[in-house]
Amino acid sequence: MKIISVVGARPNFIKMYPLIKALRNTKHESLIVHTGQHYDSNMSDVFFKELYPDKPDYNLNVGSSSHGQQTGQILHGIEDVLNKEEPDIVIVPGDTNSTLGGALAATKQHIVVAHLEAGLRSYDKNMPEEINRILTDHCSNLLFCPSDSAVNNLEKEGITNGVYKVGDTMFELAKMLDNEINAVTLQIAIPDEFILTTIHRAENTTNKKLLQIIKEICKIKHDVIIPLHPRTRNKLVEIGVLAEIQKQVTIIEPLGFLEFSYLLKKARAVITDSGGVQKEAYWNRIPCITVRDTTEWIETIEMGGNILANPSEITGKVEYMLTKKIQYSENLYGFKDTSKRIIKILNNSV
Ligand code: UD1
Ligand code: UDP
């Protein structure tokens, strides 16, 4: 079979890697299409350098623009690749515009669409990711879910065919790279105790909300380290507060996966609005404060390792989580062999 994996944004590169690696050890022809949604070297190249031995087979170089323009360019660019390559299966990971563009282009050409990380729902359609997830699931033929709740979410929307609970490739990756992560030497000095923070989601980077969040984070009585996403950096520069904030918290460039995972493991707690970081905090047993109204990673909340916070609650909830006794379950998003399970299903699908 010829299998095309569509990636484009940081979380796509990370969650697809174990599966792309496993595909290399099969007889299938495996091609990578990078949409170019993320393009800075520390948002894209760094992951190819540290994880993938090969460059993507295609880069559509779509860059940054509005949702409609970006998704449209991705759809158009992937269609051309599909016409040329005629793959049997297109795999799309997660919930980014690249995910949706890839899924739409493939389903319109009656190519089997496999969605990695299917069935996640925050039940908040103001989040662009929620729209991307719902639409992608509804045009997928194979839906690879990390959890029972994801399977149940799909069932509620009438999707029961082609649904498989396979676990989480990011969990698999964390286990796979544990030794490399532990061996990282950071380029920056870090304090013994600190809170790691990542904020980048669209709903948190409006002028008003971002200022509220940053103001609260600056009040925290612990050292704070923020590898700053370019969306957030641009916004802080535009509002004119970056220099002031840098006096109060440590702001660094976005890190590669190994360095970021090392820093996460050393942190006392994490403040984030990322999807992936909530899970990573959980399986590394680091308390997590999620600056959102809802989360699709509901199990981390149910287990008590993660708590939602609005901006004004951040400092209080950090202190609460630092003293709270948390129960951790080793296999929340299960299985260290998710990609093998997926390949078995792919082998029987076309
Ligand atoms: C995207 C995903 C989001 C995911 C995030 C991971 C969508 C709708 N959103 O959000 O779900 O959590 O990636 O990081 O797909 N920029 C750069 N350099 C880059 C990339 C982006 O400067 O390499 C800046 C640009 O100003 C751009 C902005 O960041 O306009 C936003 O980038 P975009 O890819 O549109 O969305 P993200 O916020 O990165
Ligand atoms: N990440 C990274 N470097 C950073 C910040 C994050 O490698 O500076 C990794 C981290 O493992 C995270 C993943 O990128 O889980 C996903 O990225 P992000 O938070 O941007 O996207 P989301 O999961 O919110 O879609």
mmCIF file of N, CA and C in Angstrom, residues 80-164:
data_model
loop_
_atom_site.group_PDB
_atom_site.id
_atom_site.type_symbol
_atom_site.label_atom_id
_atom_site.label_comp_id
_atom_site.label_asym_id
_atom_site.label_seq_id
_atom_site.Cartn_x
_atom_site.Cartn_y
_atom_site.Cartn_z
ATOM 1 N N ASP A 80 -3.339 18.181 -5.095
ATOM 2 C CA ASP A 80 -2.348 17.984 -6.164
ATOM 3 C C ASP A 80 -1.451 16.780 -5.863
ATOM 4 N N VAL A 81 -1.021 16.691 -4.595
ATOM 5 C CA VAL A 81 -0.146 15.563 -4.229
ATOM 6 C C VAL A 81 -0.906 14.244 -4.377
ATOM 7 N N LEU A 82 -2.165 14.225 -3.955
ATOM 8 C CA LEU A 82 -2.946 12.983 -4.029
ATOM 9 C C LEU A 82 -3.169 12.572 -5.489
ATOM 10 N N ASN A 83 -3.411 13.568 -6.348
ATOM 11 C CA ASN A 83 -3.586 13.258 -7.778
ATOM 12 C C ASN A 83 -2.336 12.601 -8.341
ATOM 13 N N LYS A 84 -1.197 13.100 -7.909
ATOM 14 C CA LYS A 84 0.070 12.587 -8.434
ATOM 15 C C LYS A 84 0.413 11.214 -7.833
ATOM 16 N N GLU A 85 0.236 11.089 -6.522
ATOM 17 C CA GLU A 85 0.732 9.893 -5.826
ATOM 18 C C GLU A 85 -0.279 8.745 -5.754
ATOM 19 N N GLU A 86 -1.556 9.056 -5.853
ATOM 20 C CA GLU A 86 -2.629 8.052 -5.763
ATOM 21 C C GLU A 86 -2.445 7.080 -4.593
ATOM 22 N N PRO A 87 -2.404 7.594 -3.377
ATOM 23 C CA PRO A 87 -2.199 6.704 -2.219
ATOM 24 C C PRO A 87 -3.447 5.879 -1.917
ATOM 25 N N ASP A 88 -3.247 4.823 -1.124
ATOM 26 C CA ASP A 88 -4.389 4.007 -0.675
ATOM 27 C C ASP A 88 -4.990 4.583 0.597
ATOM 28 N N ILE A 89 -4.129 5.164 1.438
ATOM 29 C CA ILE A 89 -4.587 5.685 2.735
ATOM 30 C C ILE A 89 -3.924 7.035 2.998
ATOM 31 N N VAL A 90 -4.685 7.967 3.571
ATOM 32 C CA VAL A 90 -4.106 9.221 4.067
ATOM 33 C C VAL A 90 -4.318 9.254 5.579
ATOM 34 N N ILE A 91 -3.238 9.442 6.322
ATOM 35 C CA ILE A 91 -3.346 9.528 7.788
ATOM 36 C C ILE A 91 -3.229 10.982 8.206
ATOM 37 N N VAL A 92 -4.159 11.437 9.032
ATOM 38 C CA VAL A 92 -4.107 12.813 9.557
ATOM 39 C C VAL A 92 -4.151 12.761 11.084
ATOM 40 N N PRO A 93 -3.236 13.480 11.751
ATOM 41 C CA PRO A 93 -3.206 13.429 13.206
ATOM 42 C C PRO A 93 -3.831 14.668 13.851
ATOM 43 N N GLY A 94 -4.541 14.483 14.943
ATOM 44 C CA GLY A 94 -4.915 15.585 15.828
ATOM 45 C C GLY A 94 -6.030 16.474 15.316
ATOM 46 N N ASP A 95 -5.839 17.795 15.447
ATOM 47 C CA ASP A 95 -6.969 18.725 15.300
ATOM 48 C C ASP A 95 -6.568 20.080 14.727
ATOM 49 N N THR A 96 -5.506 20.105 13.928
ATOM 50 C CA THR A 96 -5.067 21.397 13.385
ATOM 51 C C THR A 96 -5.712 21.643 12.009
ATOM 52 N N ASN A 97 -5.482 22.825 11.468
ATOM 53 C CA ASN A 97 -5.986 23.096 10.115
ATOM 54 C C ASN A 97 -5.368 22.135 9.097
ATOM 55 N N SER A 98 -4.147 21.722 9.335
ATOM 56 C CA SER A 98 -3.506 20.753 8.433
ATOM 57 C C SER A 98 -4.245 19.414 8.469
ATOM 58 N N THR A 99 -4.716 19.044 9.661
ATOM 59 C CA THR A 99 -5.466 17.789 9.821
ATOM 60 C C THR A 99 -6.729 17.839 8.964
ATOM 61 N N LEU A 100 -7.478 18.919 9.126
ATOM 62 C CA LEU A 100 -8.751 19.046 8.403
ATOM 63 C C LEU A 100 -8.523 19.130 6.896
ATOM 64 N N GLY A 101 -7.540 19.928 6.480
ATOM 65 C CA GLY A 101 -7.257 20.066 5.044
ATOM 66 C C GLY A 101 -6.906 18.717 4.427
ATOM 67 N N GLY A 102 -6.095 17.947 5.120
ATOM 68 C CA GLY A 102 -5.680 16.622 4.628
ATOM 69 C C GLY A 102 -6.871 15.683 4.531
ATOM 70 N N ALA A 103 -7.709 15.686 5.563
ATOM 71 C CA ALA A 103 -8.856 14.771 5.596
ATOM 72 C C ALA A 103 -9.849 15.115 4.482
ATOM 73 N N LEU A 104 -10.113 16.405 4.302
ATOM 74 C CA LEU A 104 -11.081 16.825 3.275
ATOM 75 C C LEU A 104 -10.587 16.480 1.876
ATOM 76 N N ALA A 105 -9.310 16.790 1.629
ATOM 77 C CA ALA A 105 -8.762 16.520 0.295
ATOM 78 C C ALA A 105 -8.866 15.031 -0.020
ATOM 79 N N ALA A 106 -8.557 14.182 0.957
ATOM 80 C CA ALA A 106 -8.538 12.732 0.707
ATOM 81 C C ALA A 106 -9.948 12.170 0.560
ATOM 82 N N THR A 107 -10.855 12.584 1.427
ATOM 83 C CA THR A 107 -12.191 11.983 1.367
ATOM 84 C C THR A 107 -12.917 12.367 0.081
ATOM 85 N N LYS A 108 -12.645 13.581 -0.424
ATOM 86 C CA LYS A 108 -13.270 14.018 -1.686
ATOM 87 C C LYS A 108 -12.808 13.147 -2.849
ATOM 88 N N GLN A 109 -11.624 12.529 -2.676
ATOM 89 C CA GLN A 109 -11.117 11.657 -3.750
ATOM 90 C C GLN A 109 -11.352 10.189 -3.424
ATOM 91 N N HIS A 110 -12.210 9.930 -2.442
ATOM 92 C CA HIS A 110 -12.562 8.565 -2.030
ATOM 93 C C HIS A 110 -11.348 7.744 -1.608
ATOM 94 N N ILE A 111 -10.383 8.432 -1.011
ATOM 95 C CA ILE A 111 -9.219 7.729 -0.461
ATOM 96 C C ILE A 111 -9.512 7.468 1.014
ATOM 97 N N VAL A 112 -9.093 6.325 1.514
ATOM 98 C CA VAL A 112 -9.344 5.989 2.918
ATOM 99 C C VAL A 112 -8.647 7.011 3.818
ATOM 100 N N VAL A 113 -9.418 7.600 4.721
ATOM 101 C CA VAL A 113 -8.849 8.570 5.669
ATOM 102 C C VAL A 113 -8.747 7.915 7.040
ATOM 103 N N ALA A 114 -7.554 7.974 7.627
ATOM 104 C CA ALA A 114 -7.354 7.454 8.986
ATOM 105 C C ALA A 114 -7.052 8.633 9.906
ATOM 106 N N HIS A 115 -7.849 8.789 10.950
ATOM 107 C CA HIS A 115 -7.637 9.907 11.884
ATOM 108 C C HIS A 115 -6.978 9.398 13.160
ATOM 109 N N LEU A 116 -5.783 9.903 13.388
ATOM 110 C CA LEU A 116 -5.053 9.560 14.612
ATOM 111 C C LEU A 116 -5.432 10.552 15.701
ATOM 112 N N GLU A 117 -5.892 10.062 16.818
ATOM 113 C CA GLU A 117 -6.407 10.866 17.930
ATOM 114 C C GLU A 117 -7.853 11.287 17.631
ATOM 115 N N ALA A 118 -8.633 10.300 17.217
ATOM 116 C CA ALA A 118 -10.042 10.562 16.884
ATOM 117 C C ALA A 118 -10.888 10.600 18.160
ATOM 118 N N GLY A 119 -12.044 11.234 18.047
ATOM 119 C CA GLY A 119 -13.057 11.166 19.115
ATOM 120 C C GLY A 119 -12.872 12.132 20.271
ATOM 121 N N LEU A 120 -11.829 12.957 20.221
ATOM 122 C CA LEU A 120 -11.623 13.915 21.318
ATOM 123 C C LEU A 120 -12.654 15.039 21.188
ATOM 124 N N ARG A 121 -13.230 15.460 22.269
ATOM 125 C CA ARG A 121 -14.186 16.567 22.234
ATOM 126 C C ARG A 121 -14.018 17.438 23.479
ATOM 127 N N SER A 122 -13.971 18.763 23.257
ATOM 128 C CA SER A 122 -14.020 19.684 24.398
ATOM 129 C C SER A 122 -15.453 20.193 24.578
ATOM 130 N N TYR A 123 -16.280 19.936 23.566
ATOM 131 C CA TYR A 123 -17.658 20.444 23.518
ATOM 132 C C TYR A 123 -17.699 21.968 23.568
ATOM 133 N N ASP A 124 -16.677 22.599 22.980
ATOM 134 C CA ASP A 124 -16.657 24.054 22.863
ATOM 135 C C ASP A 124 -16.314 24.396 21.408
ATOM 136 N N LYS A 125 -17.357 24.738 20.663
ATOM 137 C CA LYS A 125 -17.135 24.978 19.229
ATOM 138 C C LYS A 125 -16.512 26.334 18.947
ATOM 139 N N ASN A 126 -16.240 27.130 20.004
ATOM 140 C CA ASN A 126 -15.473 28.363 19.779
ATOM 141 C C ASN A 126 -14.002 28.055 19.518
ATOM 142 N N MET A 127 -13.592 26.850 19.895
ATOM 143 C CA MET A 127 -12.187 26.484 19.672
ATOM 144 C C MET A 127 -12.029 25.977 18.241
ATOM 145 N N PRO A 128 -11.112 26.551 17.475
ATOM 146 C CA PRO A 128 -10.956 26.065 16.094
ATOM 147 C C PRO A 128 -10.627 24.572 16.050
ATOM 148 N N GLU A 129 -9.931 24.100 17.088
ATOM 149 C CA GLU A 129 -9.548 22.684 17.126
ATOM 150 C C GLU A 129 -10.776 21.768 17.193
ATOM 151 N N GLU A 130 -11.834 22.242 17.889
ATOM 152 C CA GLU A 130 -13.034 21.410 18.028
ATOM 153 C C GLU A 130 -13.725 21.219 16.673
ATOM 154 N N ILE A 131 -13.782 22.305 15.908
ATOM 155 C CA ILE A 131 -14.369 22.214 14.564
ATOM 156 C C ILE A 131 -13.532 21.243 13.718
ATOM 157 N N ASN A 132 -12.217 21.403 13.793
ATOM 158 C CA ASN A 132 -11.344 20.532 13.002
ATOM 159 C C ASN A 132 -11.525 19.058 13.377
ATOM 160 N N ARG A 133 -11.643 18.794 14.679
ATOM 161 C CA ARG A 133 -11.806 17.391 15.127
ATOM 162 C C ARG A 133 -13.110 16.791 14.636
ATOM 163 N N ILE A 134 -14.197 17.559 14.817
ATOM 164 C CA ILE A 134 -15.522 17.018 14.467
ATOM 165 C C ILE A 134 -15.570 16.714 12.971
ATOM 166 N N LEU A 135 -15.151 17.693 12.157
ATOM 167 C CA LEU A 135 -15.231 17.501 10.709
ATOM 168 C C LEU A 135 -14.308 16.374 10.257
ATOM 169 N N THR A 136 -13.127 16.319 10.832
ATOM 170 C CA THR A 136 -12.187 15.257 10.445
ATOM 171 C C THR A 136 -12.755 13.890 10.804
ATOM 172 N N ASP A 137 -13.303 13.764 11.998
ATOM 173 C CA ASP A 137 -13.879 12.469 12.386
ATOM 174 C C ASP A 137 -14.996 12.061 11.435
ATOM 175 N N HIS A 138 -15.800 13.062 11.033
ATOM 176 C CA HIS A 138 -16.954 12.724 10.200
ATOM 177 C C HIS A 138 -16.568 12.407 8.766
ATOM 178 N N CYS A 139 -15.348 12.691 8.365
ATOM 179 C CA CYS A 139 -14.984 12.221 7.019
ATOM 180 C C CYS A 139 -13.876 11.167 7.077
ATOM 181 N N SER A 140 -13.695 10.555 8.244
ATOM 182 C CA SER A 140 -12.671 9.499 8.353
ATOM 183 C C SER A 140 -13.296 8.107 8.254
ATOM 184 N N ASN A 141 -12.521 7.173 7.698
ATOM 185 C CA ASN A 141 -12.968 5.780 7.604
ATOM 186 C C ASN A 141 -12.411 4.955 8.746
ATOM 187 N N LEU A 142 -11.216 5.351 9.208
ATOM 188 C CA LEU A 142 -10.586 4.647 10.330
ATOM 189 C C LEU A 142 -10.351 5.676 11.417
ATOM 190 N N LEU A 143 -10.843 5.376 12.611
ATOM 191 C CA LEU A 143 -10.763 6.368 13.683
ATOM 192 C C LEU A 143 -10.012 5.756 14.859
ATOM 193 N N PHE A 144 -8.790 6.231 15.064
ATOM 194 C CA PHE A 144 -7.917 5.673 16.093
ATOM 195 C C PHE A 144 -8.023 6.519 17.363
ATOM 196 N N CYS A 145 -8.676 5.946 18.378
ATOM 197 C CA CYS A 145 -8.987 6.687 19.606
ATOM 198 C C CYS A 145 -7.989 6.359 20.714
ATOM 199 N N PRO A 146 -7.638 7.363 21.536
ATOM 200 C CA PRO A 146 -6.726 7.080 22.641
ATOM 201 C C PRO A 146 -7.417 6.515 23.887
ATOM 202 N N SER A 147 -8.733 6.670 23.983
ATOM 203 C CA SER A 147 -9.398 6.352 25.263
ATOM 204 C C SER A 147 -10.833 5.888 25.035
ATOM 205 N N ASP A 148 -11.429 5.319 26.088
ATOM 206 C CA ASP A 148 -12.846 4.922 26.014
ATOM 207 C C ASP A 148 -13.740 6.138 25.814
ATOM 208 N N SER A 149 -13.391 7.252 26.469
ATOM 209 C CA SER A 149 -14.260 8.433 26.349
ATOM 210 C C SER A 149 -14.295 8.922 24.896
ATOM 211 N N ALA A 150 -13.180 8.786 24.192
ATOM 212 C CA ALA A 150 -13.141 9.198 22.785
ATOM 213 C C ALA A 150 -14.064 8.295 21.950
ATOM 214 N N VAL A 151 -14.019 6.987 22.244
ATOM 215 C CA VAL A 151 -14.900 6.041 21.538
ATOM 216 C C VAL A 151 -16.361 6.407 21.816
ATOM 217 N N ASN A 152 -16.666 6.716 23.070
ATOM 218 C CA ASN A 152 -18.046 7.078 23.441
ATOM 219 C C ASN A 152 -18.498 8.367 22.771
ATOM 220 N N ASN A 153 -17.587 9.342 22.685
ATOM 221 C CA ASN A 153 -17.947 10.605 22.021
ATOM 222 C C ASN A 153 -18.361 10.358 20.576
ATOM 223 N N LEU A 154 -17.638 9.470 19.907
ATOM 224 C CA LEU A 154 -17.964 9.178 18.505
ATOM 225 C C LEU A 154 -19.314 8.474 18.410
ATOM 226 N N GLU A 155 -19.540 7.563 19.339
ATOM 227 C CA GLU A 155 -20.807 6.822 19.332
ATOM 228 C C GLU A 155 -21.991 7.788 19.457
ATOM 229 N N LYS A 156 -21.815 8.807 20.321
ATOM 230 C CA LYS A 156 -22.888 9.802 20.510
ATOM 231 C C LYS A 156 -23.195 10.532 19.209
ATOM 232 N N GLU A 157 -22.202 10.625 18.313
ATOM 233 C CA GLU A 157 -22.421 11.305 17.025
ATOM 234 C C GLU A 157 -22.743 10.298 15.916
ATOM 235 N N GLY A 158 -23.003 9.051 16.322
ATOM 236 C CA GLY A 158 -23.414 8.029 15.352
ATOM 237 C C GLY A 158 -22.263 7.385 14.604
ATOM 238 N N ILE A 159 -21.029 7.612 15.074
ATOM 239 C CA ILE A 159 -19.873 7.005 14.381
ATOM 240 C C ILE A 159 -19.442 5.758 15.158
ATOM 241 N N THR A 160 -19.709 4.590 14.574
ATOM 242 C CA THR A 160 -19.325 3.347 15.244
ATOM 243 C C THR A 160 -18.493 2.441 14.345
ATOM 244 N N ASN A 161 -18.562 2.660 13.037
ATOM 245 C CA ASN A 161 -17.770 1.818 12.122
ATOM 246 C C ASN A 161 -16.346 2.331 12.009
ATOM 247 N N GLY A 162 -15.404 1.415 12.020
ATOM 248 C CA GLY A 162 -14.002 1.795 11.822
ATOM 249 C C GLY A 162 -13.380 2.467 13.036
ATOM 250 N N VAL A 163 -14.037 2.318 14.205
ATOM 251 C CA VAL A 163 -13.526 2.974 15.427
ATOM 252 C C VAL A 163 -12.689 1.974 16.239
ATOM 253 N N TYR A 164 -11.486 2.375 16.583
ATOM 254 C CA TYR A 164 -10.598 1.481 17.342
ATOM 255 C C TYR A 164 -9.947 2.230 18.489
#
